[in-house]
């Protein structure tokens, strides 16, 4: 059983929350989804692949994401073996992330998702803008990604 990091309290003692639905791992799609399941994980992998390694740099690149959410998703990527975290013994502490070999193997998939979104931009922007639950729409740092990739 997979346990979430969310803590609940039972008679004053913290207890780990257990997912009700068992994790399905007999299909490649389910395994990939488990690794990439998180709003910011593909963007985090993309940023780290472009040599953006420090948490503060990542935070500036993804200003809509809270620091806590980024830290949780970076930790999950680390637990899944996609990224490595290096802590330098200095004051103030310095942390850098890098992709592992298996993390680099995900980059063609991330790049393909990006190309697909760009190729279908007009249609997708129209459909997404019409959905009332989306509310306000903003621009992301994707153009900065493209400029960095071109260098």
mmCIF file of C-alpha atoms in Angstrom:
data_model
loop_
_atom_site.group_PDB
_atom_site.id
_atom_site.type_symbol
_atom_site.label_atom_id
_atom_site.label_comp_id
_atom_site.label_asym_id
_atom_site.label_seq_id
_atom_site.Cartn_x
_atom_site.Cartn_y
_atom_site.Cartn_z
ATOM 1 C CA UNK A 1 0.000 0.000 0.000
ATOM 2 C CA UNK A 2 1.285 3.452 -0.795
ATOM 3 C CA UNK A 3 1.130 6.005 1.984
ATOM 4 C CA UNK A 4 0.692 9.701 1.462
ATOM 5 C CA UNK A 5 2.813 12.175 3.374
ATOM 6 C CA UNK A 6 -0.327 13.877 4.692
ATOM 7 C CA UNK A 7 -0.604 13.339 8.428
ATOM 8 C CA UNK A 8 -3.853 12.894 10.253
ATOM 9 C CA UNK A 9 -4.240 12.808 14.000
ATOM 10 C CA UNK A 10 -5.786 9.909 15.869
ATOM 11 C CA UNK A 11 -6.163 10.621 19.586
ATOM 12 C CA UNK A 12 -3.357 13.194 19.441
ATOM 13 C CA UNK A 13 -0.866 10.943 17.624
ATOM 14 C CA UNK A 14 0.091 11.574 13.973
ATOM 15 C CA UNK A 15 -0.880 8.702 11.670
ATOM 16 C CA UNK A 16 0.028 8.365 7.996
ATOM 17 C CA UNK A 17 -2.928 8.581 5.612
ATOM 18 C CA UNK A 18 -3.458 5.401 3.607
ATOM 19 C CA UNK A 19 -4.848 5.627 0.068
ATOM 20 C CA UNK A 20 -8.172 3.874 -0.326
ATOM 21 C CA UNK A 21 -7.631 2.744 -3.912
ATOM 22 C CA UNK A 22 -4.692 0.395 -4.497
ATOM 23 C CA UNK A 23 -1.944 1.580 -6.825
ATOM 24 C CA UNK A 24 -2.084 -0.171 -10.216
ATOM 25 C CA UNK A 25 1.378 -0.901 -11.597
ATOM 26 C CA UNK A 26 0.725 -3.581 -14.214
ATOM 27 C CA UNK A 27 0.599 -1.085 -17.097
ATOM 28 C CA UNK A 28 3.290 1.276 -18.364
ATOM 29 C CA UNK A 29 0.792 4.133 -18.548
ATOM 30 C CA UNK A 30 -0.045 3.749 -14.852
ATOM 31 C CA UNK A 31 3.629 3.668 -13.899
ATOM 32 C CA UNK A 32 4.397 6.768 -15.962
ATOM 33 C CA UNK A 33 1.348 8.555 -14.559
ATOM 34 C CA UNK A 34 2.468 7.745 -11.007
ATOM 35 C CA UNK A 35 5.859 9.367 -11.657
ATOM 36 C CA UNK A 36 4.443 12.429 -13.474
ATOM 37 C CA UNK A 37 1.303 12.748 -11.327
ATOM 38 C CA UNK A 38 1.484 16.315 -10.104
ATOM 39 C CA UNK A 39 0.714 19.659 -11.669
ATOM 40 C CA UNK A 40 4.321 20.869 -11.661
ATOM 41 C CA UNK A 41 6.366 17.668 -12.119
ATOM 42 C CA UNK A 42 6.829 17.893 -15.923
ATOM 43 C CA UNK A 43 7.773 21.588 -15.574
ATOM 44 C CA UNK A 44 10.202 20.740 -12.755
ATOM 45 C CA UNK A 45 11.896 18.054 -14.832
ATOM 46 C CA UNK A 46 12.057 20.418 -17.802
ATOM 47 C CA UNK A 47 13.592 23.192 -15.702
ATOM 48 C CA UNK A 48 16.198 20.900 -14.150
ATOM 49 C CA UNK A 49 17.076 19.551 -17.605
ATOM 50 C CA UNK A 50 17.873 23.136 -18.653
ATOM 51 C CA UNK A 51 20.387 23.523 -15.828
ATOM 52 C CA UNK A 52 18.015 25.330 -13.457
ATOM 53 C CA UNK A 53 19.095 23.516 -10.318
ATOM 54 C CA UNK A 54 18.492 25.699 -7.267
ATOM 55 C CA UNK A 55 15.063 25.739 -5.583
ATOM 56 C CA UNK A 56 14.993 29.560 -5.643
ATOM 57 C CA UNK A 57 15.638 29.579 -9.427
ATOM 58 C CA UNK A 58 12.890 27.015 -9.970
ATOM 59 C CA UNK A 59 10.527 29.077 -7.820
ATOM 60 C CA UNK A 60 11.212 32.191 -9.908
ATOM 61 C CA UNK A 61 10.575 30.221 -13.105
ATOM 62 C CA UNK A 62 7.256 28.856 -11.773
ATOM 63 C CA UNK A 63 5.849 31.754 -9.725
ATOM 64 C CA UNK A 64 2.291 30.337 -9.685
ATOM 65 C CA UNK A 65 3.474 27.301 -7.706
ATOM 66 C CA UNK A 66 3.882 27.632 -3.965
ATOM 67 C CA UNK A 67 7.264 26.787 -2.473
ATOM 68 C CA UNK A 68 5.675 24.004 -0.435
ATOM 69 C CA UNK A 69 4.096 22.326 -3.485
ATOM 70 C CA UNK A 70 7.383 22.522 -5.391
ATOM 71 C CA UNK A 71 9.241 21.004 -2.433
ATOM 72 C CA UNK A 72 6.702 18.170 -2.103
ATOM 73 C CA UNK A 73 6.822 17.371 -5.824
ATOM 74 C CA UNK A 74 10.636 17.584 -5.934
ATOM 75 C CA UNK A 75 10.740 15.173 -2.985
ATOM 76 C CA UNK A 76 8.397 12.762 -4.811
ATOM 77 C CA UNK A 77 10.559 12.964 -7.957
ATOM 78 C CA UNK A 78 13.572 12.226 -5.766
ATOM 79 C CA UNK A 79 11.785 9.248 -4.144
ATOM 80 C CA UNK A 80 10.934 7.915 -7.622
ATOM 81 C CA UNK A 81 14.598 8.214 -8.630
ATOM 82 C CA UNK A 82 14.046 10.896 -11.298
ATOM 83 C CA UNK A 83 16.136 13.608 -9.617
ATOM 84 C CA UNK A 84 19.031 13.735 -7.192
ATOM 85 C CA UNK A 85 19.309 16.314 -4.459
ATOM 86 C CA UNK A 86 22.750 17.533 -3.462
ATOM 87 C CA UNK A 87 23.143 19.493 -0.244
ATOM 88 C CA UNK A 88 26.370 21.452 0.077
ATOM 89 C CA UNK A 89 27.810 21.685 3.617
ATOM 90 C CA UNK A 90 28.039 25.461 3.916
ATOM 91 C CA UNK A 91 26.242 28.358 5.516
ATOM 92 C CA UNK A 92 23.744 29.269 4.336
ATOM 93 C CA UNK A 93 22.919 25.756 3.069
ATOM 94 C CA UNK A 94 22.996 25.314 -0.690
ATOM 95 C CA UNK A 95 20.786 22.735 -2.444
ATOM 96 C CA UNK A 96 20.909 21.702 -6.089
ATOM 97 C CA UNK A 97 18.853 19.216 -8.059
ATOM 98 C CA UNK A 98 19.953 17.230 -11.099
ATOM 99 C CA UNK A 99 18.311 14.618 -13.283
ATOM 100 C CA UNK A 100 19.311 11.001 -12.862
ATOM 101 C CA UNK A 101 19.855 8.759 -15.870
ATOM 102 C CA UNK A 102 16.255 7.551 -15.687
ATOM 103 C CA UNK A 103 15.094 11.157 -15.236
ATOM 104 C CA UNK A 104 16.872 12.094 -18.468
ATOM 105 C CA UNK A 105 15.075 9.193 -20.180
ATOM 106 C CA UNK A 106 11.761 10.996 -19.455
ATOM 107 C CA UNK A 107 12.811 14.138 -21.328
ATOM 108 C CA UNK A 108 11.752 12.925 -24.814
ATOM 109 C CA UNK A 109 8.259 12.365 -23.362
ATOM 110 C CA UNK A 110 8.201 15.843 -21.757
ATOM 111 C CA UNK A 111 9.464 17.396 -25.020
ATOM 112 C CA UNK A 112 6.797 15.506 -27.009
ATOM 113 C CA UNK A 113 4.073 16.790 -24.654
ATOM 114 C CA UNK A 114 5.366 20.337 -25.133
ATOM 115 C CA UNK A 115 5.439 20.002 -28.944
ATOM 116 C CA UNK A 116 1.920 18.513 -28.977
ATOM 117 C CA UNK A 117 0.579 21.399 -26.889
ATOM 118 C CA UNK A 118 2.271 23.950 -29.178
ATOM 119 C CA UNK A 119 0.969 22.203 -32.315
ATOM 120 C CA UNK A 120 -2.606 22.247 -30.973
ATOM 121 C CA UNK A 121 -2.396 25.605 -29.196
ATOM 122 C CA UNK A 122 -5.222 27.437 -31.014
ATOM 123 C CA UNK A 123 -7.758 24.661 -30.487
ATOM 124 C CA UNK A 124 -6.748 23.952 -26.885
ATOM 125 C CA UNK A 125 -6.680 27.625 -25.824
ATOM 126 C CA UNK A 126 -10.204 28.081 -27.210
ATOM 127 C CA UNK A 127 -11.586 24.982 -25.492
ATOM 128 C CA UNK A 128 -9.860 25.699 -22.181
ATOM 129 C CA UNK A 129 -10.935 29.377 -22.166
ATOM 130 C CA UNK A 130 -14.579 28.313 -22.662
ATOM 131 C CA UNK A 131 -14.568 26.055 -19.605
ATOM 132 C CA UNK A 132 -16.163 28.081 -16.769
ATOM 133 C CA UNK A 133 -14.265 26.241 -14.027
ATOM 134 C CA UNK A 134 -10.927 27.556 -15.327
ATOM 135 C CA UNK A 135 -11.674 31.185 -14.507
ATOM 136 C CA UNK A 136 -8.714 33.457 -15.096
ATOM 137 C CA UNK A 137 -6.094 32.320 -17.625
ATOM 138 C CA UNK A 138 -2.471 33.458 -17.432
ATOM 139 C CA UNK A 139 0.711 33.010 -19.443
ATOM 140 C CA UNK A 140 3.465 30.670 -18.284
ATOM 141 C CA UNK A 141 7.236 30.884 -18.579
ATOM 142 C CA UNK A 142 7.207 28.483 -21.565
ATOM 143 C CA UNK A 143 8.615 31.135 -23.964
ATOM 144 C CA UNK A 144 11.593 31.409 -21.615
ATOM 145 C CA UNK A 145 11.998 27.619 -21.851
ATOM 146 C CA UNK A 146 12.063 27.818 -25.642
ATOM 147 C CA UNK A 147 14.679 30.606 -25.614
ATOM 148 C CA UNK A 148 16.850 28.636 -23.198
ATOM 149 C CA UNK A 149 16.596 25.475 -25.329
ATOM 150 C CA UNK A 150 17.669 27.451 -28.410
ATOM 151 C CA UNK A 151 20.884 28.622 -26.725
#
